[in-house]
Amino acid sequence: MILINENYLKLQASYLFSDIGKRVAAFQEAHPDQDIIKLGIGDVTRALPSVCIDALHKAVDEMAEDATFRGYGPEQGYAFLREKIAQVDFQARGAEVAADEVFVSDGAKCDSGNIQELFGQDVAIAVPDPVYPVYVDTNVMAGRTGTWQEGRYQGLTYLESTENNNFVPEPPEAKVDLIYLCFPNNPTGAAATKAQLKQWVDYAGENKALILFDAAYAAFIRDDSLPQSIYEIAGAREVAVEFRSFSKTAGFTGTRCAYTIVPKECMAYDSQGNAQPLHLLWNRRHATKFNGVSYPVQRAAEAVYSVAGQEQVKELSDYYLKNAALISSKMTELGYTWVGGVNSPYIWIKTGTDSWAFFDNLLNKAGVVCTPGSGFGKCGEGYIRLSAFNSHENVEKAMQRIENALK
Ligand code: MLT
C-alpha cells in the first residue's frame, strides 16, 4: 500500500494565492460582465524591458544553429550571468559576494522553499507573522511542525510584526536555529535598517543560527540609507543565505529567473558540532535536482546589467512605485492607516475588520481583488494587502471604485 506523507494533511486548505484565484474565478463566473482589477497577487503587468527582449531573440537565434547551439548549461548558472550579478548587485554596493557564490535558479519561491531540506528535522524555526506562506508550508510538508491550532502551527516561533514594532521584529528571547526574514517585507512592505539587520546577524552569530534572507523586493528600495542586501552588514557572510529574483525587478514572473547567494563561510553544523559549509550542500542539492535555467532566459537576465538595462529596470520599478504612492494617498484620504508602499510595491492597510470579509466586500462592491491579511498569519487579521503591480489606469480606476464602495 502506498502511504502518503501525512504532514501534507496538516496544511491549511490550499496555497493562499490559489485560494484567492478560485474565489475570483467563481465571482467572475457569476458576474461575467464585471471587469475585475487585480491588486492581489504580486504579479507584474508590464512588458519585459527591451534589452531583455533583444537578448532573448539573439539567444534563440543562437539555438537555431549547430555552431552556437547550447545543450545542458552549468546547473549553477552561466558565468556570464553570475559574474554580472556579483559585480552589480553586491560588489558595487560594498557587499562581498563572489560569482561562484551565486546559484542561478528558476525562482526565489522555489529556492526559499527547497532550502529547508538541508537542515535537521528538529531545528527550531522562527518565521515572521505575517509571513510569505512558502516559508511555513514547506516546513510543514517536511514535518518540522506540529499541528495547526488557533491559527498557528505548533512548534514554530512566530516573530510578530505589528504596529508596536513598526513591522520589523527583534530577535526572540528564545534560542532558534533557522530564521526567515524578508525585507522589504512581503506582505507588509516594511523595510529594515542596517541597525535592525545587524541585531539579527549578531543573534545568529551568537546562537550558531542561520538567517534565510529574502530580498526579492530589493529593487524597490529608494532610501539609500537602507541595506538592499544582508551582506551589507558585517558578519552576515557567516550566518546568512540570500534569495533574489528577476521577477519583480525586471518583469520575469512568467520568464523565470532568480538566484540564491550561499557564501563560502556560511556554516551549519552536524550532530557532532562540526561546521559544514552550506555552499557545498546547496551545490550538491542544486546539481542533483536542478538542470539550470534556459540559456535564452539567462541571456535576458544578463541584459538587465547593461547600462541601458539598469535604466530600463529602474523605470519599471519607478512605474510601480508611482502606483504604490497613488494607492497610499487614496488610503490616507479614506482615513486608513497603512505601511509599505515607499520602498516596496506592497501597501499593508489596517481595516480593523475581518480580512476575508473586507476582501469579499471589495470584490463584490468594487470588483477589486486584494489579499486578505489573515492569509499571511494571525497578525495579518484586520489588514489587507494591495499590490502596486498593475497599470496606472487600472490603479486609478480601482482607487475610484474603492472610494465609491467604501463611502
Ligand atoms: C505575492 O503576491 O506575495 C507574490 O507574488 C508571491 C510570489 O512571488 O510567489
Coordinates of C-alpha atoms and ligand atoms in Angstrom, one line a residue:
M1 CA 0.0 0.0 0.0
I2 CA 1.4 3.3 -1.0
L3 CA 1.4 5.7 2.0
I4 CA 1.3 9.4 1.9
N5 CA 3.4 12.0 3.7
E6 CA 0.8 12.8 6.4
N7 CA 2.4 16.1 7.0
Y8 CA 0.6 17.3 4.0
L9 CA -2.7 16.7 5.8
K10 CA -1.6 19.3 8.4
L11 CA -1.6 22.0 5.7
Q12 CA -4.4 24.6 5.8
A13 CA -6.7 24.4 2.7
S14 CA -4.9 25.4 -0.5
Y15 CA -2.0 27.8 -1.1
L16 CA -3.2 31.3 -0.3
F17 CA -3.0 32.6 -3.9
S18 CA -4.7 29.6 -5.3
D19 CA -7.5 30.1 -2.8
I20 CA -7.9 33.7 -3.9
G21 CA -7.7 32.7 -7.6
K22 CA -10.6 30.3 -7.0
R23 CA -12.8 32.9 -5.3
V24 CA -12.1 35.4 -8.0
A25 CA -12.8 32.8 -10.8
A26 CA -16.1 31.9 -9.1
F27 CA -17.0 35.6 -8.8
Q28 CA -16.2 36.2 -12.5
E29 CA -18.3 33.3 -13.5
A30 CA -21.3 34.7 -11.5
H31 CA -20.6 38.2 -12.9
P32 CA -19.3 37.7 -16.4
D33 CA -19.6 41.4 -17.3
Q34 CA -17.7 42.7 -14.3
D35 CA -14.3 43.9 -15.2
I36 CA -12.1 42.8 -12.3
I37 CA -9.0 44.7 -11.3
K38 CA -6.4 42.5 -9.6
L39 CA -4.3 44.1 -6.9
G40 CA -4.0 40.8 -5.1
I41 CA -1.1 38.5 -6.1
G42 CA 2.1 40.5 -6.8
D43 CA 2.3 39.7 -10.5
V44 CA 3.8 42.2 -12.8
T45 CA 1.8 43.5 -15.8
R46 CA 4.3 45.4 -17.9
A47 CA 6.2 44.0 -20.8
L48 CA 9.8 42.8 -20.4
P49 CA 12.5 45.5 -20.8
S50 CA 13.5 45.9 -24.5
V51 CA 17.1 44.9 -23.7
C52 CA 15.8 41.6 -22.4
I53 CA 13.7 41.0 -25.5
D54 CA 16.7 41.8 -27.7
A55 CA 18.9 39.4 -25.8
L56 CA 16.2 36.7 -25.9
H57 CA 15.8 37.0 -29.7
K58 CA 19.6 36.8 -30.2
A59 CA 19.9 33.8 -27.9
V60 CA 17.1 32.0 -29.6
D61 CA 18.8 32.6 -33.0
E62 CA 22.0 31.0 -31.5
M63 CA 20.0 28.0 -30.6
A64 CA 18.9 27.7 -34.2
E65 CA 22.5 27.0 -35.5
D66 CA 24.6 23.9 -34.7
A67 CA 27.7 26.1 -34.2
T68 CA 26.1 28.2 -31.5
F69 CA 23.5 25.8 -30.1
R70 CA 23.7 25.1 -26.3
G71 CA 22.6 21.9 -24.5
Y72 CA 22.8 21.5 -20.7
G73 CA 24.3 24.5 -19.1
P74 CA 26.1 24.6 -15.8
E75 CA 23.4 23.8 -13.1
Q76 CA 24.7 26.8 -11.1
G77 CA 24.2 29.2 -14.0
Y78 CA 26.4 30.6 -16.7
A79 CA 29.5 32.5 -15.6
F80 CA 28.4 35.5 -17.8
L81 CA 25.4 36.0 -15.6
R82 CA 26.9 35.0 -12.2
E83 CA 29.7 37.5 -12.7
K84 CA 27.4 40.4 -13.5
I85 CA 25.1 39.6 -10.5
A86 CA 28.1 39.5 -8.1
Q87 CA 29.5 42.8 -9.5
V88 CA 26.4 44.9 -9.9
D89 CA 24.0 43.7 -7.2
F90 CA 26.7 43.2 -4.5
Q91 CA 30.3 44.4 -5.0
A92 CA 29.2 47.8 -6.4
R93 CA 27.3 48.3 -3.1
G94 CA 30.2 47.3 -0.9
A95 CA 28.9 43.8 -0.2
E96 CA 31.4 41.0 -0.6
V97 CA 29.9 38.3 -2.9
A98 CA 31.9 36.2 -5.4
A99 CA 30.5 35.0 -8.7
D100 CA 30.8 31.3 -7.6
E101 CA 28.6 32.0 -4.6
V102 CA 25.7 32.8 -6.9
F103 CA 23.3 30.0 -7.8
V104 CA 21.0 30.9 -10.6
S105 CA 17.6 29.3 -10.5
D106 CA 14.0 29.5 -11.7
G107 CA 12.6 31.3 -8.7
A108 CA 13.1 32.7 -5.2
K109 CA 9.9 30.9 -4.2
C110 CA 11.4 27.5 -5.2
D111 CA 14.8 28.2 -3.6
S112 CA 13.3 29.6 -0.3
G113 CA 11.0 26.5 -0.3
N114 CA 13.7 24.0 -1.2
I115 CA 16.5 25.1 1.1
Q116 CA 14.9 23.7 4.2
E117 CA 15.9 20.2 3.1
L118 CA 19.5 20.9 4.0
F119 CA 18.6 21.2 7.7
G120 CA 17.9 18.8 10.5
Q121 CA 14.5 17.7 11.3
D122 CA 14.5 19.1 14.8
V123 CA 15.8 22.6 14.2
A124 CA 14.0 25.4 16.0
I125 CA 12.5 27.7 13.3
A126 CA 11.4 31.3 13.5
V127 CA 9.1 32.8 10.9
P128 CA 7.6 36.3 10.7
D129 CA 3.9 36.8 11.3
P130 CA 2.5 37.9 8.9
V131 CA 4.6 35.7 6.6
Y132 CA 5.1 34.8 3.0
P133 CA 3.3 31.3 3.2
V134 CA 6.1 29.4 1.4
Y135 CA 8.5 29.5 4.4
V136 CA 5.9 27.9 6.7
D137 CA 4.2 25.5 4.3
T138 CA 7.4 23.9 3.1
N139 CA 8.5 23.2 6.7
V140 CA 5.0 21.8 7.5
M141 CA 5.4 19.5 4.5
A142 CA 8.8 18.4 5.7
G143 CA 7.4 17.5 9.1
R144 CA 9.1 20.2 11.2
T145 CA 5.9 21.5 12.8
G146 CA 3.1 20.2 14.9
T147 CA -0.5 20.6 14.1
W148 CA -2.4 23.8 13.3
Q149 CA -4.0 25.2 16.4
E150 CA -5.7 28.5 16.7
G151 CA -4.3 30.0 13.6
R152 CA -0.7 28.8 14.1
Y153 CA 1.4 25.7 13.7
Q154 CA 2.7 24.2 16.9
G155 CA 6.5 24.2 17.2
L156 CA 7.2 27.3 15.2
T157 CA 8.4 30.6 16.8
Y158 CA 6.3 33.4 15.3
L159 CA 8.0 36.8 15.1
E160 CA 5.1 39.2 15.5
S161 CA 5.4 42.1 13.1
T162 CA 2.9 44.7 14.3
E163 CA 2.3 48.4 14.7
N164 CA 4.2 48.1 18.0
N165 CA 7.5 47.3 16.4
N166 CA 6.8 49.2 13.1
F167 CA 6.5 45.7 11.5
V168 CA 10.2 44.9 12.0
P169 CA 10.5 42.2 14.7
E170 CA 13.5 41.9 17.0
P171 CA 15.4 38.7 17.7
P172 CA 13.4 36.5 20.1
E173 CA 14.4 35.7 23.7
A174 CA 14.2 32.0 22.8
K175 CA 17.0 30.3 21.0
V176 CA 16.1 29.5 17.4
D177 CA 18.3 27.9 14.8
L178 CA 16.7 28.9 11.5
I179 CA 15.3 32.4 10.9
Y180 CA 13.3 33.5 7.9
L181 CA 13.5 37.3 7.2
C182 CA 12.1 39.2 4.2
F183 CA 12.9 42.9 3.6
P184 CA 11.4 44.9 2.0
N185 CA 8.8 42.7 3.5
N186 CA 6.1 40.7 1.8
P187 CA 3.3 41.3 2.8
T188 CA 3.8 44.5 5.0
G189 CA 6.2 46.4 2.7
A190 CA 8.2 47.4 5.8
A191 CA 12.0 47.8 5.2
A192 CA 14.7 47.1 7.8
T193 CA 17.5 49.4 8.6
K194 CA 21.2 48.3 8.8
A195 CA 21.0 48.6 12.6
Q196 CA 18.0 46.3 12.7
L197 CA 19.6 43.7 10.5
K198 CA 22.8 43.9 12.5
Q199 CA 20.8 42.8 15.6
W200 CA 19.7 39.7 13.6
V201 CA 23.2 39.0 12.3
D202 CA 24.7 39.2 15.8
Y203 CA 21.9 37.0 17.2
A204 CA 22.6 34.4 14.5
G205 CA 26.4 34.5 15.2
E206 CA 25.9 34.1 18.9
N207 CA 23.5 31.2 18.6
K208 CA 25.1 29.4 15.6
A209 CA 21.8 30.1 13.8
L210 CA 21.2 30.7 10.1
I211 CA 19.2 33.6 8.5
L212 CA 17.4 32.9 5.3
F213 CA 17.1 36.4 3.9
D214 CA 14.5 37.0 1.2
A215 CA 15.4 40.2 -0.7
A216 CA 13.1 39.6 -3.7
Y217 CA 11.9 43.2 -3.5
A218 CA 15.3 44.9 -3.0
A219 CA 14.9 46.8 -6.4
F220 CA 12.1 48.9 -4.8
I221 CA 14.3 50.5 -2.2
R222 CA 14.8 54.2 -2.8
D223 CA 16.1 55.2 0.6
D224 CA 19.9 55.0 0.1
S225 CA 20.5 54.5 3.8
L226 CA 18.6 51.2 3.8
P227 CA 20.5 48.0 3.0
Q228 CA 19.5 46.1 -0.2
S229 CA 21.4 43.0 0.8
I230 CA 22.1 41.4 4.1
Y231 CA 25.8 41.2 3.1
E232 CA 26.0 45.0 3.6
I233 CA 26.0 44.0 7.3
A234 CA 29.4 42.9 8.8
G235 CA 29.4 39.3 9.8
A236 CA 26.5 38.3 7.5
R237 CA 28.6 36.1 5.3
E238 CA 29.0 33.6 8.1
V239 CA 25.3 33.4 9.0
A240 CA 23.1 34.2 6.1
V241 CA 21.8 32.9 2.7
E242 CA 20.1 35.5 0.5
F243 CA 17.4 35.0 -2.2
R244 CA 16.9 37.4 -5.1
S245 CA 14.7 37.4 -8.1
F246 CA 14.3 39.0 -11.5
S247 CA 10.5 38.5 -11.2
K248 CA 9.6 41.9 -9.8
T249 CA 12.8 43.6 -10.7
A250 CA 12.6 43.0 -14.4
G251 CA 9.2 41.6 -15.0
F252 CA 10.3 37.9 -15.2
T253 CA 7.3 36.3 -13.3
G254 CA 6.5 34.4 -16.5
T255 CA 10.0 34.1 -17.8
R256 CA 11.5 32.7 -14.6
C257 CA 15.0 33.6 -13.3
A258 CA 16.2 34.2 -9.8
Y259 CA 19.3 33.5 -7.8
T260 CA 20.5 32.5 -4.3
I261 CA 23.7 33.5 -2.6
V262 CA 25.4 31.0 -0.4
P263 CA 28.7 32.4 0.8
K264 CA 31.6 30.0 1.3
E265 CA 32.0 31.0 5.0
C266 CA 28.3 30.2 5.8
M267 CA 28.1 27.2 8.1
A268 CA 25.6 24.8 9.6
Y269 CA 26.6 22.0 12.0
D270 CA 26.5 18.2 12.1
S271 CA 25.3 16.3 15.1
Q272 CA 28.9 16.2 16.4
G273 CA 29.0 20.0 16.3
N274 CA 31.4 20.2 13.3
A275 CA 30.9 23.1 11.0
Q276 CA 29.8 22.1 7.5
P277 CA 29.8 24.6 4.6
L278 CA 26.3 25.2 3.3
H279 CA 27.8 26.2 0.0
L280 CA 28.8 22.6 -0.7
L281 CA 25.5 21.2 0.4
W282 CA 23.4 23.6 -1.7
N283 CA 25.7 23.0 -4.6
R284 CA 25.2 19.2 -4.2
R285 CA 21.4 19.6 -4.0
H286 CA 21.3 22.0 -6.9
A287 CA 23.4 19.8 -9.2
T288 CA 21.3 16.7 -8.3
K289 CA 17.8 18.2 -8.6
F290 CA 18.1 21.1 -11.0
N291 CA 19.2 21.4 -14.6
G292 CA 19.7 25.1 -14.8
V293 CA 17.7 28.0 -16.2
S294 CA 17.5 28.0 -20.0
Y295 CA 20.2 29.8 -22.0
P296 CA 18.0 32.4 -23.6
V297 CA 16.5 33.3 -20.2
Q298 CA 19.9 33.7 -18.7
R299 CA 21.0 35.9 -21.6
A300 CA 17.8 38.0 -21.0
A301 CA 18.7 38.3 -17.3
E302 CA 22.3 39.3 -18.1
A303 CA 20.9 42.1 -20.3
V304 CA 19.4 43.7 -17.1
Y305 CA 23.0 44.5 -16.1
S306 CA 23.9 46.6 -19.2
V307 CA 23.8 50.4 -18.8
A308 CA 20.5 50.5 -20.8
G309 CA 19.2 47.5 -18.8
Q310 CA 19.8 49.2 -15.5
E311 CA 17.9 52.3 -16.7
Q312 CA 15.0 50.2 -18.0
V313 CA 14.6 48.2 -14.8
K314 CA 14.7 51.4 -12.7
E315 CA 12.0 52.8 -14.9
L316 CA 9.9 49.7 -14.3
S317 CA 10.1 49.8 -10.6
D318 CA 9.6 53.6 -10.6
Y319 CA 6.4 52.9 -12.5
Y320 CA 5.0 50.5 -9.9
L321 CA 6.2 52.8 -7.1
K322 CA 4.1 55.6 -8.6
N323 CA 1.1 53.2 -8.3
A324 CA 2.0 52.5 -4.7
A325 CA 2.1 56.2 -4.0
L326 CA -1.3 56.6 -5.6
I327 CA -2.8 53.7 -3.5
S328 CA -1.2 55.1 -0.3
S329 CA -2.5 58.6 -0.8
K330 CA -6.0 57.3 -1.5
M331 CA -6.0 55.2 1.6
T332 CA -4.9 58.2 3.7
E333 CA -7.7 60.2 2.1
L334 CA -10.2 57.5 3.0
G335 CA -9.0 57.5 6.6
Y336 CA -7.0 54.3 6.7
T337 CA -3.5 53.8 8.2
W338 CA -1.0 51.8 6.2
V339 CA 2.7 50.9 5.9
G340 CA 4.9 49.9 3.0
G341 CA 4.5 51.4 -0.5
V342 CA 7.6 53.6 -0.2
N343 CA 10.5 51.2 -0.6
S344 CA 8.1 48.4 -1.6
P345 CA 5.4 47.6 -4.1
Y346 CA 3.1 46.4 -1.3
I347 CA 0.8 48.5 0.8
W348 CA -0.4 47.0 4.1
I349 CA -3.6 48.6 5.1
K350 CA -5.3 48.4 8.5
T351 CA -9.0 47.8 8.0
G352 CA -9.8 46.8 11.6
T353 CA -12.3 44.3 10.3
D354 CA -12.2 40.7 9.3
S355 CA -9.7 40.4 6.4
W356 CA -11.7 37.9 4.3
A357 CA -14.9 39.9 4.8
F358 CA -13.1 43.0 3.6
F359 CA -11.8 41.0 0.6
D360 CA -15.3 39.9 -0.3
N361 CA -16.7 43.4 0.1
L362 CA -14.0 44.9 -2.2
L363 CA -14.6 42.2 -4.8
N364 CA -18.4 42.4 -4.7
K365 CA -18.8 46.2 -4.4
A366 CA -15.7 47.4 -6.3
G367 CA -14.6 44.5 -8.5
V368 CA -11.1 44.9 -7.0
V369 CA -9.0 42.0 -5.7
C370 CA -6.8 42.5 -2.7
T371 CA -5.0 39.9 -0.5
P372 CA -6.6 39.4 2.9
G373 CA -4.0 40.0 5.6
S374 CA -5.1 36.9 7.7
G375 CA -3.9 34.7 4.8
F376 CA -0.4 35.7 5.9
G377 CA -0.9 34.8 9.5
K378 CA -2.6 35.7 12.7
C379 CA -1.0 39.2 12.9
G380 CA -2.5 39.9 9.5
E381 CA -6.1 39.7 10.7
G382 CA -7.6 43.2 10.4
Y383 CA -5.4 44.1 7.5
I384 CA -5.4 43.7 3.7
R385 CA -2.5 44.0 1.2
L386 CA -2.8 45.9 -2.0
S387 CA -0.2 45.3 -4.7
A388 CA 1.1 48.1 -6.9
F389 CA 1.6 45.7 -9.9
N390 CA -0.9 46.9 -12.5
S391 CA -1.2 49.8 -15.0
H392 CA -1.6 53.4 -13.8
E393 CA -5.0 53.4 -15.5
N394 CA -6.2 50.3 -13.6
V395 CA -4.9 51.5 -10.3
E396 CA -6.6 54.9 -10.7
K397 CA -9.8 53.1 -11.7
A398 CA -9.5 50.7 -8.7
M399 CA -9.0 53.6 -6.3
Q400 CA -12.1 55.4 -7.6
R401 CA -14.1 52.2 -7.3
I402 CA -12.8 51.6 -3.7
E403 CA -13.7 55.1 -2.7
N404 CA -17.3 54.7 -4.1
A405 CA -17.7 51.3 -2.5
L406 CA -16.4 52.3 1.0
K407 CA -18.2 55.6 1.2
Ligands
MLT1 C1 2.9 37.6 -3.7 O1 1.9 38.2 -4.2 O2 3.0 37.6 -2.4 C2 3.9 37.1 -4.6 O3 3.6 37.3 -5.9 C3 4.1 35.7 -4.3 C4 5.3 35.2 -5.1 O4 6.2 36.0 -5.5 O5 5.5 34.0 -5.1

